[in-house]
PDB file of C-alpha atoms in Angstrom:
ATOM      1  CA  UNK A   1     -10.388  -1.975 -25.568  1.00 85.00           C
ATOM      2  CA  UNK A   2     -12.553   0.124 -23.241  1.00 85.00           C
ATOM      3  CA  UNK A   3      -9.489   1.221 -21.228  1.00 88.00           C
ATOM      4  CA  UNK A   4      -7.650   2.035 -24.449  1.00 90.00           C
ATOM      5  CA  UNK A   5     -10.507   4.120 -25.869  1.00 88.00           C
ATOM      6  CA  UNK A   6     -10.946   5.980 -22.571  1.00 87.00           C
ATOM      7  CA  UNK A   7      -7.204   6.651 -22.377  1.00 89.00           C
ATOM      8  CA  UNK A   8      -6.875   8.131 -25.866  1.00 88.00           C
ATOM      9  CA  UNK A   9     -10.101  10.141 -25.486  1.00 87.00           C
ATOM     10  CA  UNK A  10      -8.753  11.585 -22.235  1.00 85.00           C
ATOM     11  CA  UNK A  11      -5.584  12.588 -24.056  1.00 84.00           C
ATOM     12  CA  UNK A  12      -7.462  14.264 -26.892  1.00 81.00           C
ATOM     13  CA  UNK A  13     -10.476  15.729 -25.110  1.00 79.00           C
ATOM     14  CA  UNK A  14      -9.742  15.759 -21.368  1.00 73.00           C
ATOM     15  CA  UNK A  15     -10.856  13.678 -18.376  1.00 62.00           C
ATOM     16  CA  UNK A  16     -14.286  13.446 -16.743  1.00 61.00           C
ATOM     17  CA  UNK A  17     -16.547  13.253 -19.770  1.00 59.00           C
ATOM     18  CA  UNK A  18     -20.061  11.892 -19.508  1.00 66.00           C
ATOM     19  CA  UNK A  19     -19.878  10.450 -23.031  1.00 69.00           C
ATOM     20  CA  UNK A  20     -19.688   6.704 -23.566  1.00 75.00           C
ATOM     21  CA  UNK A  21     -16.264   5.376 -24.636  1.00 71.00           C
ATOM     22  CA  UNK A  22     -15.751   5.940 -28.356  1.00 78.00           C
ATOM     23  CA  UNK A  23     -18.437   8.604 -28.846  1.00 81.00           C
ATOM     24  CA  UNK A  24     -16.084  11.556 -28.934  1.00 78.00           C
ATOM     25  CA  UNK A  25     -13.695   9.772 -31.304  1.00 80.00           C
ATOM     26  CA  UNK A  26     -16.558   9.096 -33.720  1.00 80.00           C
ATOM     27  CA  UNK A  27     -17.592  12.763 -33.551  1.00 80.00           C
ATOM     28  CA  UNK A  28     -14.311  13.604 -35.293  1.00 79.00           C
ATOM     29  CA  UNK A  29     -15.670  12.005 -38.437  1.00 82.00           C
ATOM     30  CA  UNK A  30     -18.986  12.892 -40.051  1.00 81.00           C
ATOM     31  CA  UNK A  31     -20.598  12.505 -43.475  1.00 82.00           C
ATOM     32  CA  UNK A  32     -18.348  15.202 -44.925  1.00 87.00           C
ATOM     33  CA  UNK A  33     -15.058  13.636 -43.794  1.00 88.00           C
ATOM     34  CA  UNK A  34     -13.110  12.262 -46.793  1.00 90.00           C
ATOM     35  CA  UNK A  35     -12.402   8.530 -46.457  1.00 89.00           C
ATOM     36  CA  UNK A  36      -8.712   9.217 -47.065  1.00 92.00           C
ATOM     37  CA  UNK A  37      -8.607  11.433 -43.963  1.00 88.00           C
ATOM     38  CA  UNK A  38     -10.032   8.619 -41.829  1.00 87.00           C
ATOM     39  CA  UNK A  39      -7.544   6.117 -43.247  1.00 90.00           C
ATOM     40  CA  UNK A  40      -4.647   8.524 -42.618  1.00 90.00           C
ATOM     41  CA  UNK A  41      -5.747   8.988 -38.999  1.00 86.00           C
ATOM     42  CA  UNK A  42      -6.029   5.226 -38.408  1.00 85.00           C
ATOM     43  CA  UNK A  43      -2.626   4.568 -40.036  1.00 89.00           C
ATOM     44  CA  UNK A  44      -0.925   7.418 -38.227  1.00 86.00           C
ATOM     45  CA  UNK A  45      -2.163   8.697 -34.882  1.00 86.00           C
ATOM     46  CA  UNK A  46      -4.373   5.715 -33.981  1.00 88.00           C
ATOM     47  CA  UNK A  47      -1.671   3.177 -34.755  1.00 91.00           C
ATOM     48  CA  UNK A  48       0.898   5.185 -32.799  1.00 91.00           C
ATOM     49  CA  UNK A  49      -1.418   5.154 -29.788  1.00 92.00           C
ATOM     50  CA  UNK A  50      -2.116   1.412 -30.024  1.00 93.00           C
ATOM     51  CA  UNK A  51       1.630   0.698 -30.121  1.00 93.00           C
ATOM     52  CA  UNK A  52       2.110   2.920 -27.060  1.00 94.00           C
ATOM     53  CA  UNK A  53      -0.756   1.257 -25.189  1.00 95.00           C
ATOM     54  CA  UNK A  54       0.717  -2.177 -25.953  1.00 95.00           C
ATOM     55  CA  UNK A  55       3.813  -1.150 -23.972  1.00 94.00           C
ATOM     56  CA  UNK A  56       1.616  -0.465 -20.930  1.00 95.00           C
ATOM     57  CA  UNK A  57      -0.229  -3.767 -21.318  1.00 93.00           C
ATOM     58  CA  UNK A  58       2.887  -5.901 -21.858  1.00 90.00           C
ATOM     59  CA  UNK A  59       2.971  -6.918 -18.187  1.00 90.00           C
ATOM     60  CA  UNK A  60      -0.100  -9.122 -18.775  1.00 87.00           C
ATOM     61  CA  UNK A  61       1.726 -11.271 -21.354  1.00 85.00           C
ATOM     62  CA  UNK A  62       4.806 -12.235 -19.390  1.00 85.00           C
ATOM     63  CA  UNK A  63       4.946 -14.664 -16.470  1.00 87.00           C
ATOM     64  CA  UNK A  64       7.741 -12.728 -14.743  1.00 91.00           C
ATOM     65  CA  UNK A  65       8.135  -8.957 -15.040  1.00 92.00           C
ATOM     66  CA  UNK A  66      10.519  -6.372 -13.647  1.00 92.00           C
ATOM     67  CA  UNK A  67      11.352  -2.664 -13.945  1.00 93.00           C
ATOM     68  CA  UNK A  68       8.587  -0.647 -15.693  1.00 95.00           C
ATOM     69  CA  UNK A  69       6.429  -3.725 -16.385  1.00 94.00           C
ATOM     70  CA  UNK A  70       6.524  -4.540 -12.681  1.00 93.00           C
ATOM     71  CA  UNK A  71       5.156  -1.060 -11.936  1.00 95.00           C
ATOM     72  CA  UNK A  72       2.467  -1.390 -14.603  1.00 96.00           C
ATOM     73  CA  UNK A  73       1.425  -4.706 -13.019  1.00 93.00           C
ATOM     74  CA  UNK A  74       1.124  -2.987  -9.627  1.00 94.00           C
ATOM     75  CA  UNK A  75      -0.760  -0.018 -11.111  1.00 96.00           C
ATOM     76  CA  UNK A  76      -3.252  -2.451 -12.647  1.00 93.00           C
ATOM     77  CA  UNK A  77      -4.323  -3.482  -9.123  1.00 93.00           C
ATOM     78  CA  UNK A  78      -5.879  -0.031  -8.560  1.00 94.00           C
ATOM     79  CA  UNK A  79      -9.661   0.148  -8.761  1.00 91.00           C
ATOM     80  CA  UNK A  80      -9.507   3.238 -10.996  1.00 93.00           C
ATOM     81  CA  UNK A  81      -8.191   3.822 -14.512  1.00 91.00           C
ATOM     82  CA  UNK A  82      -7.304   7.531 -14.350  1.00 91.00           C
ATOM     83  CA  UNK A  83      -3.607   6.650 -14.477  1.00 96.00           C
ATOM     84  CA  UNK A  84      -3.856   5.101 -17.961  1.00 95.00           C
ATOM     85  CA  UNK A  85      -3.966   8.354 -20.001  1.00 94.00           C
ATOM     86  CA  UNK A  86      -1.020   9.771 -18.024  1.00 96.00           C
ATOM     87  CA  UNK A  87       0.973   6.572 -18.642  1.00 97.00           C
ATOM     88  CA  UNK A  88       0.016   6.726 -22.319  1.00 96.00           C
ATOM     89  CA  UNK A  89       1.173  10.353 -22.516  1.00 95.00           C
ATOM     90  CA  UNK A  90       4.489   9.361 -20.905  1.00 96.00           C
ATOM     91  CA  UNK A  91       4.966   6.558 -23.449  1.00 96.00           C
ATOM     92  CA  UNK A  92       4.167   8.835 -26.400  1.00 94.00           C
ATOM     93  CA  UNK A  93       6.383  11.640 -25.136  1.00 93.00           C
ATOM     94  CA  UNK A  94       9.413   9.536 -24.173  1.00 94.00           C
ATOM     95  CA  UNK A  95      12.435   9.986 -26.414  1.00 90.00           C
ATOM     96  CA  UNK A  96      14.328   6.818 -27.213  1.00 88.00           C
ATOM     97  CA  UNK A  97      13.643   3.162 -26.295  1.00 90.00           C
ATOM     98  CA  UNK A  98      11.220   2.306 -23.514  1.00 92.00           C
ATOM     99  CA  UNK A  99      13.793   0.691 -21.275  1.00 88.00           C
ATOM    100  CA  UNK A 100      16.721   1.818 -19.209  1.00 91.00           C
ATOM    101  CA  UNK A 101      16.988   4.005 -16.129  1.00 93.00           C
ATOM    102  CA  UNK A 102      15.393   7.153 -17.555  1.00 93.00           C
ATOM    103  CA  UNK A 103      12.217   5.362 -18.635  1.00 95.00           C
ATOM    104  CA  UNK A 104      11.903   3.305 -15.449  1.00 95.00           C
ATOM    105  CA  UNK A 105      12.338   6.455 -13.337  1.00 96.00           C
ATOM    106  CA  UNK A 106       9.345   8.100 -15.029  1.00 96.00           C
ATOM    107  CA  UNK A 107       7.096   5.106 -14.411  1.00 97.00           C
ATOM    108  CA  UNK A 108       8.362   4.750 -10.829  1.00 97.00           C
ATOM    109  CA  UNK A 109       7.311   8.349 -10.181  1.00 97.00           C
ATOM    110  CA  UNK A 110       3.853   7.757 -11.646  1.00 98.00           C
ATOM    111  CA  UNK A 111       3.479   4.583  -9.581  1.00 97.00           C
ATOM    112  CA  UNK A 112       4.526   6.327  -6.356  1.00 97.00           C
ATOM    113  CA  UNK A 113       2.155   9.240  -6.983  1.00 97.00           C
ATOM    114  CA  UNK A 114      -0.794   6.944  -7.724  1.00 97.00           C
ATOM    115  CA  UNK A 115      -0.316   4.766  -4.642  1.00 97.00           C
ATOM    116  CA  UNK A 116       0.202   7.820  -2.451  1.00 97.00           C
ATOM    117  CA  UNK A 117      -3.132   9.192  -3.717  1.00 97.00           C
ATOM    118  CA  UNK A 118      -4.741   5.799  -3.118  1.00 96.00           C
ATOM    119  CA  UNK A 119      -3.491   5.729   0.481  1.00 95.00           C
ATOM    120  CA  UNK A 120      -4.709   9.300   0.968  1.00 95.00           C
ATOM    121  CA  UNK A 121      -8.161   8.235  -0.234  1.00 93.00           C
ATOM    122  CA  UNK A 122      -8.278  10.899  -2.937  1.00 94.00           C
ATOM    123  CA  UNK A 123     -11.052  10.752  -5.522  1.00 90.00           C
ATOM    124  CA  UNK A 124     -11.983  14.193  -6.824  1.00 90.00           C
ATOM    125  CA  UNK A 125      -8.550  15.540  -5.961  1.00 94.00           C
ATOM    126  CA  UNK A 126      -6.941  12.601  -7.743  1.00 94.00           C
ATOM    127  CA  UNK A 127      -8.816  13.275 -10.977  1.00 91.00           C
ATOM    128  CA  UNK A 128      -7.971  16.960 -10.721  1.00 93.00           C
ATOM    129  CA  UNK A 129      -4.243  16.302 -10.286  1.00 96.00           C
ATOM    130  CA  UNK A 130      -4.079  13.731 -13.073  1.00 94.00           C
ATOM    131  CA  UNK A 131      -5.906  16.082 -15.439  1.00 93.00           C
ATOM    132  CA  UNK A 132      -3.423  18.820 -14.575  1.00 95.00           C
ATOM    133  CA  UNK A 133      -0.570  16.359 -15.172  1.00 96.00           C
ATOM    134  CA  UNK A 134      -1.877  15.722 -18.695  1.00 94.00           C
ATOM    135  CA  UNK A 135      -2.008  19.464 -19.332  1.00 94.00           C
ATOM    136  CA  UNK A 136       1.573  19.874 -18.089  1.00 96.00           C
ATOM    137  CA  UNK A 137       2.806  17.043 -20.305  1.00 95.00           C
ATOM    138  CA  UNK A 138       1.083  18.667 -23.288  1.00 92.00           C
ATOM    139  CA  UNK A 139       2.983  21.898 -22.513  1.00 94.00           C
ATOM    140  CA  UNK A 140       6.269  20.033 -22.250  1.00 94.00           C
ATOM    141  CA  UNK A 141       6.500  20.356 -18.449  1.00 95.00           C
ATOM    142  CA  UNK A 142       7.489  17.699 -15.917  1.00 96.00           C
ATOM    143  CA  UNK A 143       4.437  16.610 -13.861  1.00 97.00           C
ATOM    144  CA  UNK A 144       6.826  15.287 -11.184  1.00 97.00           C
ATOM    145  CA  UNK A 145       8.762  18.544 -10.755  1.00 96.00           C
ATOM    146  CA  UNK A 146       9.299  19.327  -7.045  1.00 95.00           C
ATOM    147  CA  UNK A 147      10.315  22.973  -7.548  1.00 94.00           C
ATOM    148  CA  UNK A 148       8.261  26.140  -8.007  1.00 92.00           C
ATOM    149  CA  UNK A 149      10.012  26.971 -11.297  1.00 92.00           C
ATOM    150  CA  UNK A 150       8.531  26.887 -13.843  1.00 94.00           C
ATOM    151  CA  UNK A 151       5.711  25.360 -11.732  1.00 95.00           C
ATOM    152  CA  UNK A 152       5.175  22.498  -9.308  1.00 96.00           C
ATOM    153  CA  UNK A 153       4.392  19.191 -10.946  1.00 97.00           C
ATOM    154  CA  UNK A 154       0.804  18.009 -10.525  1.00 97.00           C
ATOM    155  CA  UNK A 155       2.080  14.597  -9.406  1.00 97.00           C
ATOM    156  CA  UNK A 156       4.732  15.946  -7.059  1.00 96.00           C
ATOM    157  CA  UNK A 157       3.464  14.811  -3.645  1.00 94.00           C
ATOM    158  CA  UNK A 158       4.683  16.926  -0.744  1.00 94.00           C
ATOM    159  CA  UNK A 159       6.570  15.286   2.178  1.00 95.00           C
ATOM    160  CA  UNK A 160       3.622  16.168   4.451  1.00 96.00           C
ATOM    161  CA  UNK A 161       1.162  14.241   2.254  1.00 96.00           C
ATOM    162  CA  UNK A 162       3.599  11.351   1.977  1.00 95.00           C
ATOM    163  CA  UNK A 163       3.660  11.093   5.781  1.00 96.00           C
ATOM    164  CA  UNK A 164      -0.157  11.222   5.908  1.00 96.00           C
ATOM    165  CA  UNK A 165      -0.317   8.414   3.344  1.00 96.00           C
ATOM    166  CA  UNK A 166       2.044   6.223   5.385  1.00 94.00           C
ATOM    167  CA  UNK A 167       0.018   6.880   8.544  1.00 96.00           C
ATOM    168  CA  UNK A 168      -3.097   5.636   6.764  1.00 93.00           C
ATOM    169  CA  UNK A 169      -1.507   2.196   6.421  1.00 90.00           C
ATOM    170  CA  UNK A 170      -2.191   1.764  10.151  1.00 88.00           C
ATOM    171  CA  UNK A 171      -5.931   2.376   9.634  1.00 87.00           C
ATOM    172  CA  UNK A 172      -8.521  -0.100   8.316  1.00 85.00           C
ATOM    173  CA  UNK A 173      -9.489  -0.129   4.627  1.00 85.00           C
ATOM    174  CA  UNK A 174     -13.214  -0.774   4.575  1.00 83.00           C
ATOM    175  CA  UNK A 175     -13.867  -0.743   0.810  1.00 86.00           C
ATOM    176  CA  UNK A 176     -13.342  -4.184  -0.757  1.00 83.00           C
ATOM    177  CA  UNK A 177     -11.792  -2.904  -3.980  1.00 86.00           C
ATOM    178  CA  UNK A 178      -9.421  -0.537  -2.206  1.00 89.00           C
ATOM    179  CA  UNK A 179      -8.438  -3.174   0.355  1.00 86.00           C
ATOM    180  CA  UNK A 180      -7.674  -5.634  -2.440  1.00 85.00           C
ATOM    181  CA  UNK A 181      -5.486  -3.096  -4.252  1.00 89.00           C
ATOM    182  CA  UNK A 182      -3.500  -2.239  -1.124  1.00 90.00           C
ATOM    183  CA  UNK A 183      -3.006  -5.856  -0.001  1.00 86.00           C
ATOM    184  CA  UNK A 184      -1.893  -7.046  -3.457  1.00 87.00           C
ATOM    185  CA  UNK A 185       0.441  -4.067  -3.724  1.00 91.00           C
ATOM    186  CA  UNK A 186       2.008  -4.801  -0.314  1.00 88.00           C
ATOM    187  CA  UNK A 187       2.378  -8.467  -1.236  1.00 86.00           C
ATOM    188  CA  UNK A 188       4.277  -7.674  -4.438  1.00 89.00           C
ATOM    189  CA  UNK A 189       6.727  -5.427  -2.567  1.00 88.00           C
ATOM    190  CA  UNK A 190       8.286  -8.605  -1.127  1.00 84.00           C
ATOM    191  CA  UNK A 191       9.261  -9.924  -4.561  1.00 84.00           C
ATOM    192  CA  UNK A 192      12.745  -8.504  -5.097  1.00 80.00           C
ATOM    193  CA  UNK A 193      13.564  -9.399  -8.693  1.00 82.00           C
ATOM    194  CA  UNK A 194      10.960 -10.478 -11.239  1.00 88.00           C
ATOM    195  CA  UNK A 195       7.288 -10.472 -10.288  1.00 87.00           C
ATOM    196  CA  UNK A 196       5.412 -13.715 -11.123  1.00 86.00           C
ATOM    197  CA  UNK A 197       1.797 -13.827 -12.227  1.00 84.00           C
ATOM    198  CA  UNK A 198       1.090 -16.325  -9.468  1.00 78.00           C
ATOM    199  CA  UNK A 199       1.202 -13.686  -6.723  1.00 72.00           C
ATOM    200  CA  UNK A 200      -1.104 -11.216  -8.427  1.00 71.00           C
ATOM    201  CA  UNK A 201      -3.087 -12.709 -11.318  1.00 66.00           C
ATOM    202  CA  UNK A 202      -6.794 -13.152 -10.478  1.00 61.00           C
ATOM    203  CA  UNK A 203      -5.982 -13.153  -6.757  1.00 61.00           C
ATOM    204  CA  UNK A 204      -8.579 -12.485  -4.061  1.00 63.00           C
ATOM    205  CA  UNK A 205      -8.274 -11.087  -0.549  1.00 63.00           C
ATOM    206  CA  UNK A 206      -9.773 -12.986   2.393  1.00 66.00           C
ATOM    207  CA  UNK A 207     -10.596 -11.638   5.847  1.00 64.00           C
ATOM    208  CA  UNK A 208      -8.146 -12.533   8.567  1.00 70.00           C
ATOM    209  CA  UNK A 209     -10.680 -11.462  11.187  1.00 68.00           C
ATOM    210  CA  UNK A 210     -14.355 -11.110  10.141  1.00 68.00           C
ATOM    211  CA  UNK A 211     -15.721  -7.559  10.078  1.00 70.00           C
ATOM    212  CA  UNK A 212     -18.685  -8.712  12.184  1.00 72.00           C
ATOM    213  CA  UNK A 213     -16.590 -10.822  14.531  1.00 70.00           C
ATOM    214  CA  UNK A 214     -18.126 -12.029  17.804  1.00 73.00           C
ATOM    215  CA  UNK A 215     -16.447 -12.048  21.199  1.00 74.00           C
ATOM    216  CA  UNK A 216     -15.516 -15.699  20.599  1.00 75.00           C
ATOM    217  CA  UNK A 217     -13.674 -14.833  17.361  1.00 72.00           C
ATOM    218  CA  UNK A 218     -11.853 -11.932  18.976  1.00 72.00           C
ATOM    219  CA  UNK A 219     -10.693 -14.063  21.919  1.00 76.00           C
ATOM    220  CA  UNK A 220      -9.392 -16.781  19.589  1.00 70.00           C
ATOM    221  CA  UNK A 221      -7.450 -14.293  17.538  1.00 69.00           C
TER     222      UNK A 221
END
């Protein structure tokens, strides 16, 4: 519920708010708001958003997932939730059924952009780009556009940055949460068809060589 509330608030009011989840939604309604207006909002916009969010969360309900659900499973490994509102905007803006090549391509692009930013170690820059992506989607633009016309997509990662991200795979990941996300992600790349819960659900990452290893440990390894 917290992820859902944060996602729809980011869509309606923008990212990076200091308000607690739900506060800005409640501010839409005050003592002068007619009850019928609240009911209409819940039946219409709110219900549309819950249905869209359910599509993103579907990967938690199935033992084996593929295509877009596979990507959503991998995105859920990330230690940050900034990708949720962008995914929600993609679901809401997609014409037609949420399956098939066109839909999977969109989610593949989001997945690639998010993991590239994770490998680059972006934090502030990540939030900035994802916020810009939401603005582009609102204006009907493609956030993955690789051309200058009408403007570069906020989630279009240049070949130079892609190379930098790949190079970072050869460097240590010292933060536990980030290391867990990267290792789980790499593990799931070896599942070719459907992706079982067993390789990713409530998994933990153990040290192969202790961070504070002694000379004895190093020699043994």
